[in-house]
Each structure stands twice: as structure tokens, then as C-alpha cells.
RNA sequence: GUGGGUGUAGCUCAGUUGGCUAGAGCACCAGAUUGUGGCUCUGGGGGUCGUGGGUUCGAGUCCCAUCAUCCACCCCA
């Protein structure tokens, strides 16, 4: 217990951390190009924020949040989701009063009390964006195309973009009515899960994975059939915008998102190579969110992309990550005098922007060479009493085996 | 929350119908000419066999419980 990470969490060791860094670097670069600014919100929020924003009846709020009381009996919740905290900050800092739109990106840890399995953790990371202040369908296109470019830029090829519209508060009641009537009449034929979904959130019945249910749902009404003219127009323009950018998508009228705040556009990116949890990113429009959190009515659209799942998908497709830089110079010092000189030498080399390392394990020369080799050192500086007396050092090229003598004063220059 | 699989060295695993001081490969340390890595050879260190009970003359092997982990359902990234 003491020596294992908590369930559903994992240590990201250097080899893996390098992959995260690469993914994050690409993400930051693309965000910068598209003029999204970084925002960092707290790792925990008042529980009420998630309850309200995500929806009391959602699975996240019902059973997946890390909620606790602090020492002042305030109910706090570890960030269960990326959008709500950004919306909260948007309101708290009066950003709605500035010129719109505002575009944010974040790289943040998300916490959910789930039962772990492949691609599903209790702490995971998301790269996400939130785009506030405009209902323009091209904002949706900007957001979706950013995610799309992110995947492509990293080298991901085999993934689908699923697209749907789920209407707005104007047109949803009519749809809800039709769906409820449809489902109500054949409730006894649906699986127990669907029966409970019917009570809590009828739209979620649509994407039940049970074949028997899907058979009964063949003729079920879908949101697209009921959207109002303006929602239909919005959806149409999103599709045209994506097409204009050469982004392929698959319309899926059954795609429904599990968070209450979504309106209109809903999308999901899916990889089929990483097990059952194939959703590598998802998002949509949330025009009612800011208002429901206590701010002025403000439209928004965004996505969240799971970094761990993304890396899994990349690896499944055999995408290689850039190798982390190897050690440039290893100083092999012999004896305490040389060791002392090596210490100051290291500083000089590092100042010259070289990755420099030496031995602190009291190894002999042979073992130091081995260590240097293990670290992938390109060159080794051998420094013993002989060299020290003459103010020089031997520089060995580890790939060719060639050795030359260089004066200590020239060393940094020579190695650079 | 439900179901199934798996827990032996740092890692990947072997361990015969229960039977000697629990093994291999990799990794680590040392040596093979005095101050030179990779390859090879030799030697060495390292294991509460997940944990706790039980059965037995005897348990890594069988039984129970528990914990952890993996996979799937639910749901999501």
C-alpha cells in the first residue's frame, strides 16, 4: 500500500514523460498559432460548480467526483472536468466585459472516481480549449479543426471524427417530447440500464451499446429531425466549414454527450486501436453554460483531449516520438583533485549549453566509461592527476574512439 | 457498482501429480594487464513466492478471505 500509487493513478517515468512533453509542445504550438491563450485554473473547485455546470443527474456528478470537506467544512471537488472551471474564471474575472471572443487553452489534470481499465484512470490529463463569446459556426469549426490538426500533426492517421447536433433549448423540448413518447411505448423491451436512463436522461438511451436496444431504437427520433431552423442552419455551416478545410467527418445522429451543458454541435474523436475506451477527444457547443453558472448569457464551444489515450493511440499506430537529447559530455575524473576540478568544469560546460554529467558513485575509470556509454554520452572528458598537472584533459569521442588532448581552458569551446 | 483474468528478483517469466538451502534471461556490481565503454567470459549481490488464515509430516503449488493489478460492462478523455 505504502509503495503503490493510489488506484487508477500512475507515475509517469522519464521515458513516458518525454512523450507527454512532445504532445504538449505540439499542442501549445498549435494553440499559439490559432491565438488561444493559456489559462490555469485550480485543481479543485467548489463542488457546487460541477454540480451545476455538469448536471446533477450526470454520471460524473452522481458517482465519479472526488468530493471532500476542507477544514472549514466547505465542500470542494477535484477538477472533474475542464470546461466548468474555465467558465467560472471567465465570469469571476469579468472577462465577458472585454472585447469578445476570448480563446483559452489548458493542459490540466482531471480527477474522476472510476473503476480503472485500459484507457481509463482516476487521474488523467486533458489538453483542451474553450472559445467564448461568439455563436458563429466557424468558432465550432476553429475548435474542431484545431483538434484535428493536433492529431494529424502528431502523426495520428486512423481516427474518426463523429459529428452531430443536439439542438438548443428552443428546439429540444419538442424532441424530448417525441423521444419520450417513443421510448415510453416500448420501455419494457429495453435493457435495465436504458430504463434508468429513460428516467434520468432519455437522450442517453440513444447510444446504448446493447444490440437488442439498438434494434428497438432503429426508428427512434433523433435530434437532427427536430432542430429548429437556426440550429439546422448552424449545423449546416459547421459541416460546410469543415468540408472547406478538408476535414472528414462522419455524421452520427446518435452521438449524445454525457454532460448537460452541451447545445448544438457535439463531436467526438475516436480511435479503434486502444481497447474499449476509444474516445480520444470530444466536445461541443455549450451556449447555456456561462449563464447557468451565474454569468451573463455567453455562447461557447470547446473540446477536451485525453493525453494518455492519445499517446496510446499514437503508439498503437506505430508513431515514433522524438528521442530525448542524450548527454553531450561525461567527465570521468580520477581522484579527489580531479573530481574537484570536474565540478567547476561541469559548470563551464553547462554554461556553454552542453548536457554534461559526471560520476558521484566513486567508480573507477572503466566503470565511469561504462556509465558514460550507458547515458549515451557523445564524448567523455578524462581527467586524472597526469592531465591535471599539465592543465589538459583527454577528450574521447565515444562513437569513433578517437582521443585528443585539449587544454582545460579551451575545453568548453572545443566541445561546443 | 457488476463480471472475468492475473499476482514468484528491479523487468520478462519458469517452477513438473504439494517434497532438499526457490531458478533463468535481462538489468545491477566486480574481475578477466597497471588509467578507457559497447562484444565475450567468470564471479557476486538481490526474493516477507501480494497479504492473512486454513488443510498437510511438508504449501510457491490445494482451500478461504483480503489487497493490488489487468480486461470488459456502465460511463467517459
XYZ file of C-alpha atoms (C1' of nucleotides) in Angstrom:
493
model
C 0.000 0.000 0.000
C 2.673 2.429 1.064
C 4.672 1.660 -2.019
C 1.964 1.646 -4.644
C 0.389 4.650 -6.284
C -3.307 5.066 -5.489
C -5.674 3.060 -7.634
C -6.207 4.485 -11.069
C -3.182 6.768 -10.876
C 0.238 6.210 -12.325
C 3.726 7.558 -12.223
C 4.931 8.951 -15.492
C 8.565 7.935 -15.613
C 11.072 9.826 -17.772
C 10.638 7.714 -20.904
C 6.906 8.269 -20.788
C 7.210 11.875 -19.653
C 9.141 12.637 -22.830
C 6.094 11.581 -24.832
C 3.823 13.810 -22.790
C 6.217 16.697 -23.331
C 6.184 16.163 -27.059
C 2.399 16.019 -27.220
C 2.108 19.117 -25.057
C 4.664 21.012 -27.119
C 2.741 20.329 -30.304
C -0.478 21.333 -28.598
C 0.955 24.612 -27.324
C 2.381 25.450 -30.714
C -0.922 24.866 -32.489
C -2.827 26.812 -29.853
C -0.455 29.712 -30.200
C -0.860 29.722 -33.974
C -4.623 29.808 -33.570
C -4.327 32.557 -30.947
C -5.578 30.567 -27.976
C -4.110 31.763 -24.666
C -3.161 29.513 -21.807
C -5.294 29.513 -18.681
C -4.550 27.629 -15.462
C -7.348 27.071 -13.020
C -7.174 25.479 -9.553
C -7.015 21.744 -9.192
C -10.146 21.897 -7.046
C -13.292 23.984 -7.106
C -16.385 24.454 -5.010
C -18.410 21.295 -5.529
C -21.383 23.387 -6.456
C -19.674 24.455 -9.680
C -19.545 20.943 -11.076
C -22.957 20.026 -9.710
C -24.482 22.958 -11.515
C -22.419 23.040 -14.693
C -22.088 19.358 -15.445
C -25.572 18.476 -14.214
C -26.897 16.834 -11.078
C -28.147 13.813 -12.992
C -24.949 13.043 -14.855
C -22.747 10.081 -14.001
C -19.861 12.408 -13.288
C -21.740 14.186 -10.528
C -23.673 11.179 -9.317
C -20.802 8.814 -8.751
C -17.463 9.959 -10.102
C -16.373 13.065 -8.260
C -13.621 13.350 -5.695
C -15.550 15.482 -3.261
C -14.340 16.319 0.238
C -14.863 18.774 3.036
C -11.942 21.008 3.888
C -11.140 22.071 7.433
C -13.738 24.806 7.233
C -16.418 22.361 6.156
C -16.506 23.706 2.608
C -17.387 21.106 0.034
C -14.655 21.011 -2.585
C -14.200 18.782 -5.592
C -11.071 17.861 -7.500
C -11.344 19.126 -11.071
C -13.753 16.622 -12.595
C -13.897 18.286 -15.956
C -12.105 21.046 -17.817
C -14.762 23.416 -19.083
C -16.638 24.424 -15.937
C -13.592 25.878 -14.138
C -12.676 27.970 -17.182
C -16.251 29.217 -17.448
C -16.110 30.104 -13.757
C -12.880 32.058 -14.234
C -14.415 33.772 -17.252
C -17.207 35.032 -15.018
C -15.154 35.726 -11.907
C -12.708 37.993 -13.714
C -15.352 39.795 -15.709
C -13.829 38.680 -18.961
C -17.272 38.834 -20.553
C -16.941 42.634 -20.297
C -13.902 42.675 -22.550
C -13.894 42.515 -26.326
C -15.045 39.094 -27.460
C -14.333 36.429 -28.425
C -11.869 35.023 -25.916
C -9.942 31.865 -26.626
C -8.296 29.768 -23.947
C -6.359 26.552 -23.853
C -5.331 24.450 -20.911
C -3.319 21.380 -20.044
C -4.822 20.052 -16.853
C -5.255 17.008 -14.680
C -8.792 15.659 -14.382
C -9.956 13.503 -11.478
C -12.825 11.035 -11.583
C -13.604 8.157 -9.280
C -13.906 5.457 -11.935
C -13.109 1.796 -11.999
C -9.806 1.693 -13.835
C -9.332 -0.214 -17.043
C -7.389 0.240 -20.231
C -7.503 3.904 -21.151
C -9.421 4.867 -18.058
C -7.789 6.323 -14.995
C -8.818 8.178 -11.884
C -6.387 10.927 -12.680
C -5.816 11.758 -16.298
C -4.673 14.711 -18.310
C -6.546 16.664 -20.901
C -5.406 19.141 -23.486
C -8.395 21.359 -24.059
C -9.638 24.644 -25.450
C -12.599 26.881 -24.703
C -13.803 29.501 -27.139
C -16.193 32.042 -25.582
C -18.318 34.869 -26.803
C -19.468 34.013 -30.305
C -22.175 31.808 -31.747
C -20.565 31.896 -35.144
C -20.473 28.360 -36.560
C -16.912 28.970 -37.647
C -15.956 29.073 -33.984
C -17.069 25.445 -33.860
C -15.028 24.841 -36.992
C -11.989 26.530 -35.469
C -12.216 24.352 -32.396
C -12.775 21.125 -34.277
C -10.095 21.860 -36.835
C -7.607 22.646 -34.097
C -8.198 19.235 -32.561
C -7.999 17.638 -35.983
C -4.718 19.355 -36.807
C -3.367 18.355 -33.411
C -3.958 14.668 -34.129
C -2.579 14.890 -37.640
C 0.440 16.897 -36.625
C 1.338 14.219 -34.093
C 1.100 11.586 -36.790
C -2.237 10.001 -35.948
C -3.959 8.718 -39.050
C -6.582 6.177 -38.086
C -9.290 8.018 -36.250
C -12.826 9.169 -36.913
C -14.464 12.482 -36.255
C -18.089 11.888 -35.285
C -20.405 14.841 -35.589
C -23.926 15.612 -34.508
C -26.185 18.398 -33.403
C -28.332 18.111 -30.330
C -30.294 21.321 -30.725
C -30.845 24.250 -28.430
C -33.228 24.989 -25.550
C -35.713 26.198 -28.171
C -35.976 23.011 -30.130
C -35.001 20.398 -27.606
C -38.306 20.222 -25.714
C -40.125 19.132 -28.857
C -37.512 16.499 -29.496
C -37.534 15.373 -25.911
C -41.266 15.011 -26.061
C -41.117 12.896 -29.208
C -38.339 10.740 -27.825
C -40.062 10.225 -24.502
C -43.227 9.152 -26.242
C -41.325 6.787 -28.482
C -39.333 5.228 -25.648
C -42.209 5.162 -23.216
C -44.221 2.938 -25.502
C -41.511 0.289 -25.650
C -39.880 0.704 -22.295
C -40.353 -2.914 -21.288
C -38.260 -4.053 -24.265
C -35.227 -2.021 -23.259
C -32.394 -3.142 -21.015
C -32.448 -2.157 -17.320
C -29.739 0.446 -17.923
C -31.846 2.072 -20.588
C -34.860 2.045 -18.331
C -32.974 4.022 -15.731
C -31.545 6.311 -18.407
C -35.095 6.941 -19.506
C -35.808 8.362 -16.088
C -32.654 10.409 -15.771
C -31.707 11.486 -19.272
C -33.715 9.944 -22.113
C -31.278 11.108 -24.785
C -28.620 8.816 -23.459
C -30.716 5.806 -24.388
C -29.821 6.552 -27.997
C -26.226 5.444 -27.740
C -26.828 2.266 -25.735
C -24.412 -0.411 -26.897
C -26.864 -3.303 -26.375
C -27.836 -4.792 -29.714
C -31.326 -5.585 -28.532
C -31.857 -1.977 -27.558
C -30.400 -0.693 -30.791
C -32.854 -2.870 -32.681
C -35.743 -1.187 -30.925
C -34.148 2.195 -31.444
C -33.869 1.856 -35.206
C -36.800 4.167 -35.772
C -36.297 6.343 -32.734
C -36.427 10.058 -33.426
C -33.017 11.754 -33.410
C -32.271 15.376 -32.511
C -31.418 16.288 -36.091
C -35.019 15.633 -37.114
C -36.313 18.162 -34.631
C -33.840 21.035 -34.650
C -35.206 24.484 -35.279
C -34.289 26.338 -38.481
C -31.498 28.341 -36.855
C -29.909 25.239 -35.318
C -30.192 23.467 -38.642
C -28.508 26.394 -40.335
C -25.775 26.422 -37.708
C -25.116 22.736 -38.164
C -25.077 23.135 -41.917
C -22.452 25.872 -41.744
C -20.279 23.859 -39.387
C -20.313 20.992 -41.856
C -19.550 23.266 -44.766
C -16.708 24.887 -42.873
C -15.161 21.538 -42.047
C -15.515 20.414 -45.620
C -13.873 23.603 -46.846
C -10.898 22.772 -44.635
C -10.738 19.252 -45.987
C -11.669 17.726 -42.657
C -13.522 14.459 -42.988
C -16.280 13.709 -40.533
C -18.968 11.126 -40.029
C -22.377 12.296 -39.020
C -23.752 10.227 -36.205
C -27.290 11.202 -35.236
C -26.993 9.011 -32.143
C -23.979 10.816 -30.710
C -25.011 12.270 -27.376
C -22.731 13.807 -24.827
C -22.869 12.933 -21.149
C -22.625 16.448 -19.784
C -25.729 18.570 -19.501
C -24.257 21.822 -20.746
C -23.909 20.916 -24.400
C -26.058 22.504 -27.106
C -25.989 22.320 -30.878
C -22.733 20.880 -32.128
C -21.461 17.713 -30.465
C -18.384 15.864 -31.661
C -16.111 13.070 -30.660
C -12.805 11.777 -31.957
C -12.469 8.040 -31.902
C -9.578 5.616 -32.258
C -10.277 1.923 -32.735
C -6.905 0.635 -31.595
C -6.819 1.316 -27.888
C -9.408 -1.019 -26.450
C -12.935 -0.316 -25.390
C -12.288 3.264 -24.311
C -11.772 4.623 -27.792
C -12.830 8.212 -27.316
C -9.614 10.185 -27.658
C -11.282 13.562 -27.542
C -14.646 15.194 -27.542
C -16.501 18.397 -27.086
C -19.176 20.641 -28.407
C -21.013 23.883 -28.039
C -22.309 25.000 -24.660
C -24.251 28.190 -25.148
C -26.055 27.975 -21.828
C -23.151 27.130 -19.558
C -21.846 30.556 -18.581
C -25.333 31.794 -17.808
C -26.185 28.731 -15.748
C -23.034 29.351 -13.715
C -24.206 32.838 -12.859
C -22.651 34.905 -15.645
C -24.230 36.814 -18.499
C -25.550 34.732 -21.375
C -22.410 33.858 -23.297
C -22.017 31.261 -26.004
C -19.046 28.921 -26.038
C -17.543 25.905 -27.708
C -14.614 23.700 -26.764
C -13.011 20.292 -26.574
C -11.049 18.089 -24.231
C -8.487 15.569 -25.449
C -7.206 12.828 -23.168
C -3.428 12.874 -23.335
C -2.924 9.313 -22.092
C -5.393 7.877 -24.587
C -3.912 9.966 -27.350
C -0.444 8.611 -26.607
C -1.862 5.081 -26.548
C -3.450 5.629 -29.957
C -0.223 7.067 -31.364
C 1.746 4.100 -30.088
C -0.842 1.679 -31.463
C -0.290 3.217 -34.877
C 3.464 2.862 -34.502
C 4.106 6.594 -34.398
C 7.570 7.318 -33.038
C 8.297 10.120 -30.633
C 11.395 12.296 -30.831
C 14.184 10.835 -28.715
C 15.105 12.919 -25.697
C 18.544 14.513 -26.053
C 21.469 12.399 -24.887
C 24.333 13.525 -22.677
C 26.853 15.599 -24.657
C 29.788 15.231 -22.313
C 30.611 12.922 -19.446
C 33.528 13.895 -17.250
C 35.438 10.904 -15.952
C 37.506 12.156 -13.056
C 40.171 10.111 -11.283
C 40.903 11.023 -7.703
C 39.586 13.754 -5.441
C 41.671 16.527 -7.010
C 40.343 15.775 -10.451
C 36.858 15.370 -9.043
C 37.005 18.875 -7.575
C 38.138 20.283 -10.916
C 35.390 18.309 -12.667
C 32.805 20.050 -10.530
C 33.791 23.511 -11.766
C 34.316 22.190 -15.276
C 30.758 20.946 -15.356
C 29.531 24.446 -14.671
C 31.566 25.794 -17.579
C 30.289 23.145 -19.939
C 26.680 23.587 -18.902
C 27.018 27.332 -19.281
C 28.060 26.585 -22.850
C 24.697 24.830 -23.197
C 26.079 21.332 -23.181
C 24.356 18.487 -21.381
C 27.114 17.492 -19.006
C 27.333 14.811 -16.335
C 29.931 13.225 -14.051
C 30.261 10.376 -11.596
C 29.263 10.560 -7.953
C 29.415 6.859 -7.231
C 33.165 6.579 -6.721
C 33.514 4.433 -9.810
C 36.834 3.561 -11.363
C 37.689 4.781 -14.837
C 36.415 1.644 -16.509
C 33.094 1.850 -14.744
C 32.840 5.540 -15.499
C 33.345 4.835 -19.173
C 30.613 2.264 -18.953
C 28.309 4.715 -17.250
C 29.074 7.332 -19.897
C 28.278 4.810 -22.583
C 25.043 3.872 -20.841
C 23.988 7.521 -20.748
C 24.629 7.793 -24.445
C 27.356 10.364 -23.900
C 28.774 11.566 -27.196
C 32.119 12.424 -25.632
C 33.989 11.699 -22.439
C 36.477 14.020 -20.820
C 39.081 12.015 -18.943
C 40.682 13.958 -16.144
C 43.338 12.399 -13.929
C 46.369 13.580 -11.998
C 48.566 13.354 -15.122
C 46.275 15.682 -17.057
C 45.611 17.951 -14.117
C 49.309 18.676 -13.657
C 49.612 19.715 -17.261
C 46.330 21.645 -17.333
C 44.798 19.439 -20.015
C 42.185 16.754 -20.398
C 41.700 13.867 -22.786
C 38.579 14.082 -24.904
C 37.331 10.773 -26.197
C 34.805 10.565 -28.997
C 32.617 7.670 -27.941
C 31.442 6.624 -31.355
C 34.814 6.710 -33.141
C 37.028 6.011 -30.146
C 39.374 8.825 -31.165
C 41.076 10.729 -28.362
C 42.667 14.152 -28.315
C 44.282 16.241 -25.643
C 42.706 19.638 -25.027
C 43.765 22.297 -22.556
C 41.267 22.853 -19.766
C 40.778 26.481 -20.716
C 39.775 25.535 -24.240
C 37.541 22.659 -23.273
C 34.137 24.331 -23.316
C 34.939 25.964 -26.613
C 36.285 22.757 -28.109
C 33.292 20.678 -27.067
C 30.729 23.184 -28.199
C -21.305 -0.598 -8.717
C -21.271 -5.730 -11.787
C -18.382 -9.733 -14.219
C -13.842 -12.407 -15.703
C -8.274 -12.999 -15.705
C -3.611 -12.408 -13.061
C -0.203 -11.691 -8.583
C 7.312 -15.744 -7.869
C 14.147 -10.968 -8.071
C 14.216 -4.010 -10.463
C 11.941 -6.116 -15.522
C 10.025 -10.543 -18.535
C 8.934 -15.174 -16.881
C 9.932 -20.865 -15.463
C 8.799 -23.752 -11.204
C 6.548 -30.963 -13.103
C 0.650 -35.269 -9.571
C 2.268 -30.451 -2.876
C 8.674 -32.838 -1.373
C 16.005 -30.769 -0.476
C 19.329 -24.177 1.024
C 13.103 -21.109 -4.946
C 15.546 -20.805 -10.751
C 16.612 -18.472 -15.908
C 17.296 -14.289 -19.203
C 17.819 -9.053 -18.997
C 19.396 -5.243 -15.533
C 22.938 -4.039 -11.428
C 28.127 -4.669 -9.061
C 33.130 -6.700 -9.546
C 37.093 -9.197 -12.174
C 39.496 -11.050 -16.942
C 47.454 -6.424 -17.562
C 48.921 -1.026 -14.113
C 44.014 4.844 -16.146
C 39.329 3.631 -21.196
C 32.674 1.989 -22.751
C 29.898 -1.258 -26.424
C 31.091 -7.751 -27.661
C 32.596 -12.158 -24.836
C 33.785 -14.983 -20.366
C 33.865 -15.616 -14.909
C 32.048 -14.429 -10.242
C 28.714 -11.647 -6.937
C 24.581 -9.025 -4.561
C 19.344 -9.088 -4.628
C 13.115 -12.735 -3.447
C 8.313 -11.403 3.516
C 6.774 -16.568 -3.620
C 0.904 -9.807 -2.855
C -1.055 -10.242 2.426
C -3.631 -13.103 6.331
C -5.722 -17.569 7.713
C -6.597 -22.931 6.782
C -5.600 -28.244 5.055
C -0.991 -31.307 5.429
C 4.557 -34.681 8.222
C 5.565 -30.910 4.441
C 2.411 -25.328 0.573
C 5.249 -21.012 -4.485
C 1.974 -25.315 -5.777
C -4.533 -27.116 -2.662
C -8.845 -24.206 0.021
C -10.902 -19.478 2.076
C -10.549 -14.366 2.796
C -8.337 -9.852 1.668
C -5.492 -6.368 -1.137
C -3.454 -4.994 -5.686
C -3.489 -5.183 -10.835
C -5.383 -6.136 -15.846
C -9.611 -6.566 -19.141
C -14.844 -5.889 -20.067
C -19.847 -3.669 -18.723
C -21.690 1.269 -17.132
C -19.794 5.975 -18.481
C -16.230 8.970 -20.345
C -10.963 11.599 -22.284
